[in-house]
Coordinates of C-alpha atoms in Angstrom, one line a residue:
X1 CA -59.2 -53.9 -103.4
X2 CA -57.8 -52.0 -106.3
X3 CA -55.7 -48.8 -106.8
X4 CA -56.9 -47.3 -110.0
X5 CA -54.3 -44.6 -110.9
X6 CA -53.6 -42.2 -113.9
X7 CA -50.7 -43.0 -115.8
X8 CA -47.2 -41.4 -114.5
X9 CA -46.9 -39.9 -111.1
X10 CA -50.3 -41.3 -109.9
X11 CA -49.1 -44.9 -110.9
X12 CA -45.9 -44.5 -109.3
X13 CA -47.1 -43.4 -106.0
X14 CA -49.8 -46.4 -106.2
X15 CA -47.2 -49.0 -107.1
X16 CA -44.9 -47.8 -104.3
X17 CA -47.8 -47.5 -101.6
X18 CA -49.3 -51.3 -102.8
X19 CA -46.1 -52.8 -101.1
X20 CA -46.8 -51.7 -97.7
X21 CA -50.7 -51.1 -97.6
X22 CA -51.7 -54.4 -97.0
X23 CA -50.1 -54.9 -93.8
X24 CA -50.8 -51.4 -92.7
X25 CA -54.5 -52.0 -93.6
X26 CA -54.6 -55.3 -91.7
X27 CA -53.0 -53.9 -88.7
X28 CA -55.2 -50.7 -88.6
X29 CA -58.5 -52.4 -89.1
X30 CA -58.2 -54.7 -86.1
X31 CA -60.3 -57.3 -87.0
X32 CA -57.5 -59.9 -88.5
X33 CA -58.7 -59.1 -92.0
X34 CA -56.5 -59.8 -95.1
X35 CA -56.1 -57.0 -97.8
X36 CA -54.9 -57.5 -101.4
X37 CA -54.1 -54.6 -103.2
X38 CA -54.1 -54.6 -107.2
X39 CA -52.9 -51.4 -109.1
X40 CA -54.3 -50.5 -112.2
X41 CA -52.6 -47.9 -114.3
X42 CA -55.2 -46.3 -116.9
X43 CA -56.3 -42.6 -118.0
X44 CA -59.5 -42.8 -116.1
X45 CA -59.7 -39.1 -116.1
X46 CA -59.3 -38.8 -120.1
X47 CA -61.0 -35.7 -121.5
X48 CA -63.2 -35.4 -118.1
X49 CA -62.8 -33.1 -115.0
X50 CA -66.3 -33.6 -113.6
X51 CA -66.1 -35.6 -110.2
X52 CA -69.7 -37.0 -111.1
X53 CA -68.6 -38.4 -114.3
X54 CA -65.4 -39.7 -113.0
X55 CA -67.2 -41.4 -110.2
X56 CA -69.3 -43.1 -112.8
X57 CA -66.5 -44.4 -114.4
X58 CA -64.7 -45.8 -111.6
X59 CA -67.8 -47.5 -110.5
X60 CA -68.0 -48.9 -114.0
X61 CA -64.6 -50.1 -113.5
X62 CA -65.1 -51.4 -110.1
X63 CA -68.0 -53.7 -111.5
X64 CA -65.4 -54.9 -114.4
X65 CA -62.9 -56.1 -112.0
X66 CA -65.1 -57.3 -109.3
X67 CA -63.3 -55.5 -106.6
X68 CA -64.9 -54.5 -103.1
X69 CA -63.4 -51.3 -102.9
X70 CA -61.8 -49.1 -105.5
X71 CA -59.3 -45.7 -104.7
X72 CA -58.9 -44.1 -107.7
X73 CA -55.6 -41.6 -107.9
X74 CA -55.6 -38.7 -110.3
X75 CA -52.8 -35.9 -110.5
X76 CA -55.4 -33.7 -112.0
X77 CA -56.9 -30.8 -109.6
X78 CA -60.5 -31.3 -109.7
X79 CA -63.0 -28.6 -108.7
X80 CA -66.8 -28.9 -107.0
X81 CA -68.9 -26.0 -106.4
X82 CA -66.1 -23.4 -106.2
X83 CA -63.9 -25.7 -104.1
X84 CA -60.9 -27.9 -104.8
X85 CA -61.9 -31.4 -104.1
X86 CA -59.7 -33.4 -102.0
X87 CA -61.7 -36.7 -102.2
X88 CA -65.1 -38.1 -102.7
X89 CA -66.2 -41.5 -101.2
X90 CA -69.2 -43.5 -101.8
X91 CA -69.7 -46.1 -99.2
X92 CA -72.7 -47.6 -101.0
X93 CA -70.6 -48.6 -103.6
X94 CA -67.1 -48.8 -101.9
X95 CA -65.3 -46.0 -104.4
X96 CA -63.0 -43.1 -103.5
X97 CA -61.6 -40.4 -105.8
X98 CA -58.7 -38.6 -104.5
X99 CA -56.9 -35.6 -106.2
X100 CA -53.4 -35.9 -105.3
X101 CA -52.4 -32.0 -105.9
X102 CA -54.6 -31.1 -102.8
X103 CA -52.0 -33.2 -100.7
X104 CA -49.2 -30.7 -101.1
X105 CA -45.8 -31.0 -102.6
X106 CA -44.1 -32.3 -99.8
X107 CA -44.0 -35.7 -98.6
X108 CA -46.5 -36.5 -101.2
X109 CA -46.2 -40.2 -101.1
X110 CA -46.6 -40.3 -97.7
X111 CA -49.6 -38.3 -97.5
X112 CA -51.2 -40.2 -100.2
X113 CA -50.9 -43.3 -98.4
X114 CA -52.1 -41.8 -95.1
X115 CA -55.5 -40.7 -97.2
X116 CA -55.8 -43.8 -99.1
X117 CA -55.6 -45.8 -95.8
X118 CA -58.0 -43.5 -94.2
X119 CA -60.6 -43.8 -97.2
X120 CA -60.3 -47.6 -97.2
X121 CA -60.9 -47.9 -93.5
X122 CA -63.8 -45.7 -93.5
X123 CA -65.2 -47.7 -96.8
X124 CA -64.6 -51.0 -95.2
X125 CA -66.1 -50.0 -91.5
X126 CA -69.3 -48.9 -93.3
X127 CA -69.4 -52.1 -95.6
X128 CA -68.5 -55.0 -93.1
X129 CA -70.2 -54.0 -90.0
X130 CA -72.2 -56.9 -88.8
X131 CA -75.7 -57.1 -89.1
X132 CA -76.0 -53.4 -90.6
X133 CA -76.4 -52.0 -94.1
X134 CA -73.5 -49.9 -95.4
X135 CA -73.7 -46.5 -94.0
X136 CA -73.5 -43.6 -96.0
X137 CA -71.4 -40.4 -94.9
X138 CA -69.1 -42.6 -92.8
X139 CA -66.6 -39.8 -91.7
X140 CA -63.1 -40.0 -92.3
X141 CA -60.9 -40.7 -89.0
X142 CA -59.7 -37.4 -87.4
X143 CA -56.1 -38.1 -88.7
X144 CA -57.0 -37.5 -91.9
X145 CA -58.2 -33.5 -91.3
X146 CA -55.3 -33.3 -89.2
X147 CA -52.5 -34.5 -91.3
X148 CA -54.2 -32.8 -94.4
X149 CA -55.4 -29.4 -93.2
X150 CA -57.2 -27.1 -94.2
X151 CA -59.5 -29.8 -95.1
X152 CA -63.3 -29.8 -94.3
X153 CA -66.3 -31.6 -95.6
X154 CA -68.1 -30.4 -98.6
X155 CA -71.5 -30.4 -99.6
X156 CA -72.6 -33.3 -102.0
X157 CA -76.0 -33.1 -103.9
X158 CA -78.6 -35.7 -103.9
X159 CA -77.8 -36.9 -107.5
X160 CA -74.3 -37.5 -107.0
X161 CA -72.9 -41.0 -106.3
X162 CA -70.6 -40.0 -103.6
X163 CA -72.0 -39.5 -100.0
X164 CA -69.0 -37.7 -98.5
X165 CA -66.9 -35.1 -99.8
X166 CA -63.8 -33.5 -98.4
X167 CA -62.5 -30.2 -99.7
X168 CA -60.0 -27.7 -99.3
X169 CA -60.5 -23.7 -99.5
X170 CA -59.0 -20.4 -98.6
X171 CA -55.7 -19.3 -99.2
X172 CA -54.0 -22.1 -97.5
X173 CA -55.7 -24.3 -99.5
X174 CA -54.7 -22.5 -102.6
X175 CA -51.2 -22.8 -101.9
X176 CA -51.3 -26.2 -101.1
X177 CA -52.9 -27.1 -104.4
X178 CA -50.4 -25.0 -106.3
X179 CA -47.6 -26.9 -104.5
X180 CA -49.2 -30.1 -105.6
X181 CA -49.5 -29.1 -109.1
X182 CA -45.9 -28.1 -109.4
X183 CA -44.8 -31.0 -107.7
X184 CA -46.7 -33.1 -110.5
X185 CA -45.5 -31.1 -113.1
X186 CA -41.4 -32.3 -111.8
X187 CA -39.9 -28.8 -112.6
X188 CA -36.5 -30.6 -112.3
X189 CA -37.1 -32.1 -115.6
X190 CA -37.0 -28.6 -117.4
X191 CA -33.3 -28.2 -116.9
X192 CA -32.4 -31.3 -119.5
X193 CA -35.7 -30.3 -121.5
X194 CA -33.8 -27.0 -122.4
X195 CA -30.7 -28.4 -124.0
X196 CA -30.5 -25.9 -126.9
X197 CA -31.1 -23.2 -124.6
X198 CA -28.5 -24.3 -122.2
X199 CA -26.0 -24.7 -125.0
X200 CA -26.5 -21.1 -125.9
X201 CA -26.5 -19.7 -122.1
X202 CA -23.2 -21.7 -121.6
X203 CA -21.9 -20.2 -124.7
X204 CA -22.6 -16.8 -124.1
X205 CA -21.1 -17.2 -120.3
X206 CA -17.7 -18.9 -121.7
X207 CA -17.4 -15.6 -123.9
X208 CA -18.5 -13.2 -121.4
X209 CA -16.2 -14.6 -118.5
X210 CA -13.1 -13.6 -120.9
X211 CA -14.3 -10.0 -121.8
X212 CA -12.7 -7.2 -120.3
X213 CA -15.6 -5.0 -120.4
X214 CA -17.7 -7.7 -118.3
X215 CA -15.1 -7.6 -115.8
X216 CA -15.2 -4.1 -115.6
X217 CA -19.0 -4.0 -115.5
X218 CA -19.0 -6.8 -112.6
X219 CA -16.6 -5.2 -110.3
X220 CA -18.4 -1.8 -110.8
X221 CA -21.9 -3.0 -110.1
X222 CA -23.3 -2.9 -106.7
X223 CA -25.1 -5.9 -105.0
X224 CA -28.5 -4.3 -105.7
X225 CA -27.9 -3.8 -109.5
X226 CA -26.6 -7.3 -109.5
X227 CA -29.8 -8.7 -107.9
X228 CA -31.8 -6.5 -110.2
X229 CA -29.9 -7.9 -113.2
X230 CA -30.5 -11.2 -111.8
X231 CA -34.2 -10.8 -111.2
X232 CA -34.5 -9.3 -114.5
X233 CA -33.0 -12.2 -116.8
X234 CA -34.6 -15.1 -114.9
X235 CA -38.2 -13.1 -115.4
X236 CA -37.2 -12.6 -119.2
X237 CA -36.2 -16.4 -119.5
X238 CA -39.4 -17.1 -117.7
X239 CA -41.6 -14.7 -119.7
X240 CA -40.0 -16.0 -123.2
X241 CA -40.7 -19.7 -122.4
X242 CA -44.3 -19.1 -121.5
X243 CA -45.0 -16.9 -124.6
X244 CA -42.7 -18.7 -127.1
X245 CA -44.2 -22.1 -126.4
X246 CA -47.8 -20.9 -125.6
X247 CA -48.1 -22.2 -122.4
X248 CA -50.4 -19.4 -120.9
X249 CA -54.0 -20.9 -120.2
X250 CA -56.8 -18.8 -121.5
X251 CA -60.6 -19.8 -121.2
X252 CA -63.4 -18.5 -123.0
X253 CA -65.9 -19.4 -120.0
X254 CA -67.0 -16.4 -117.8
X255 CA -67.9 -18.3 -114.9
X256 CA -65.9 -17.3 -111.7
X257 CA -65.1 -21.1 -111.1
X258 CA -63.6 -21.3 -114.9
X259 CA -61.5 -18.0 -114.1
X260 CA -60.0 -19.3 -110.7
X261 CA -59.2 -22.9 -112.5
X262 CA -57.4 -20.8 -115.4
X263 CA -55.6 -18.8 -112.5
X264 CA -54.4 -21.9 -110.7
X265 CA -53.4 -23.5 -114.2
X266 CA -51.2 -20.3 -115.2
X267 CA -49.7 -19.9 -111.6
X268 CA -48.4 -23.5 -111.7
X269 CA -47.1 -22.8 -115.0
X270 CA -45.3 -19.7 -113.7
X271 CA -44.0 -21.6 -110.7
X272 CA -43.0 -24.7 -112.6
X273 CA -41.0 -22.8 -115.2
X274 CA -39.6 -20.4 -112.7
X275 CA -38.1 -23.3 -110.5
X276 CA -36.9 -24.6 -113.6
X277 CA -35.1 -21.5 -114.7
X278 CA -33.8 -20.9 -111.5
X279 CA -32.0 -24.5 -111.3
X280 CA -30.3 -23.5 -114.9
X281 CA -29.5 -20.0 -113.4
X282 CA -27.6 -21.7 -110.4
X283 CA -26.0 -24.0 -112.5
X284 CA -24.7 -21.5 -115.0
X285 CA -23.1 -19.7 -111.9
X286 CA -21.5 -22.6 -110.8
X287 CA -20.1 -23.3 -114.3
X288 CA -19.1 -19.6 -114.8
X289 CA -17.3 -19.6 -111.5
X290 CA -15.3 -23.0 -112.2
X291 CA -14.5 -21.5 -116.0
X292 CA -13.4 -18.1 -114.2
X293 CA -11.1 -20.0 -111.7
X294 CA -9.3 -21.8 -114.4
X295 CA -9.2 -19.2 -117.2
X296 CA -8.5 -16.0 -115.4
X297 CA -5.1 -14.5 -114.9
X298 CA -5.0 -12.2 -111.8
X299 CA -2.4 -9.7 -113.0
X300 CA -4.1 -9.2 -116.0
X301 CA -7.9 -8.8 -114.6
X302 CA -6.1 -6.2 -111.9
X303 CA -4.6 -4.2 -114.4
X304 CA -7.5 -3.7 -116.4
X305 CA -10.1 -3.0 -113.7
X306 CA -8.0 -1.8 -110.8
X307 CA -9.4 -4.4 -108.6
X308 CA -7.4 -7.3 -107.1
X309 CA -8.7 -10.6 -108.1
X310 CA -9.8 -12.2 -105.0
X311 CA -12.8 -14.7 -104.2
X312 CA -15.2 -11.7 -104.0
X313 CA -14.2 -10.7 -107.5
X314 CA -14.7 -14.3 -108.7
X315 CA -18.1 -14.8 -107.4
X316 CA -19.3 -11.4 -108.5
X317 CA -18.2 -12.1 -112.0
X318 CA -19.7 -15.5 -112.0
X319 CA -22.9 -14.1 -110.6
X320 CA -23.2 -11.3 -113.3
X321 CA -21.8 -13.6 -116.2
X322 CA -25.1 -16.2 -115.1
X323 CA -27.5 -13.1 -115.5
X324 CA -25.7 -12.3 -119.0
X325 CA -25.8 -16.2 -120.0
X326 CA -29.5 -16.3 -118.9
X327 CA -30.6 -13.9 -121.6
X328 CA -28.6 -15.6 -124.3
X329 CA -30.3 -18.8 -123.0
X330 CA -33.5 -17.2 -123.5
X331 CA -32.8 -16.4 -127.0
X332 CA -31.7 -19.7 -127.6
X333 CA -34.7 -21.5 -126.3
X334 CA -36.5 -20.4 -129.3
X335 CA -34.6 -23.0 -130.9
X336 CA -36.6 -26.0 -129.0
X337 CA -39.7 -27.3 -130.1
X338 CA -42.9 -26.3 -128.2
X339 CA -43.4 -30.2 -127.6
X340 CA -40.3 -30.5 -126.1
X341 CA -40.8 -27.5 -123.8
X342 CA -44.2 -28.8 -122.4
X343 CA -43.0 -32.1 -122.2
X344 CA -40.4 -31.0 -119.6
X345 CA -42.5 -28.4 -118.0
X346 CA -46.0 -30.5 -117.4
X347 CA -46.9 -33.7 -116.3
X348 CA -48.5 -36.4 -118.7
X349 CA -52.0 -35.6 -117.4
X350 CA -51.3 -31.8 -117.9
X351 CA -50.0 -32.3 -121.6
X352 CA -53.3 -34.6 -122.4
X353 CA -55.5 -31.7 -121.0
X354 CA -53.7 -29.0 -122.6
X355 CA -53.6 -31.1 -126.2
X356 CA -57.1 -31.6 -125.8
X357 CA -57.9 -27.9 -125.2
X358 CA -55.8 -27.1 -128.4
X359 CA -58.1 -29.5 -130.4
X360 CA -61.3 -27.7 -129.2
X361 CA -60.1 -24.4 -129.9
X362 CA -58.9 -25.4 -133.3
X363 CA -62.1 -27.3 -134.1

């Protein structure tokens, strides 16, 4: 069998599961069978989001490789008849197409392996039963729906290659797909990707920490006002990055499905950038706190603010300066190239998808 994986995260997941998959499949099949697993990394979803076309590509690739079973992994969120596709299976051809974002953002590797195991056992069970032709629409075992809830069967049209489909729907399913998309984007990569913005924020924070006016403001502000300053600065940074780097997804299609897809992409963008900015904010607060502990003089601080310099004042000052520095970082982010921000904020597959959309709009 083969694991056909999109580049980047799907390939990494496929290679990790390939180390344990043969033994687990042999153990669970219960027929003393031996499984050879080959990982093939190639962008089989390039320029395509239609499950029918993707299944055709997978079938052609299976014929070229002469594999009995092919399971394709992609980090692209796929849609079918208004629902978010989890997996398509063709028992006749021994094919499966798995959309990783529908597995959620937690324990993705484990959940992907479980889903692949269930898919392979279902396909093998239909193709190898003695004396019978392959049985279409072989249901997956109960652990699949239990582990990956909310998952349910979806409708498959007669002209499609797949004979069994699982989809997710509803608010819980939407949140699961959203968390999976954010996990694929790897928001932690945004922190080193904003080097110029972080440099501007650190410089702003260093200057603000030794400014007596900032000391007075920090000690005078109440906790609710500090929270408002924090939320406002983070929101400003998120909004500036999205607008300046043109990360907002727009669609000219008027269908409800296209609008839902655009909303999902934009939600993943906001959450991805938001998590990256929050990580930057926390880092700035820690750096500012260390800098304040090193540089501030308690007598000078108390004489200017009429407040003794204690642990609470150190933390309050670092918190407020982090908000001020984040605004400075937002201005510094304008020095970053759009490509650098996109590379940090999106998975490789998402970058390719957006590049194709831009080419289509320019053409």
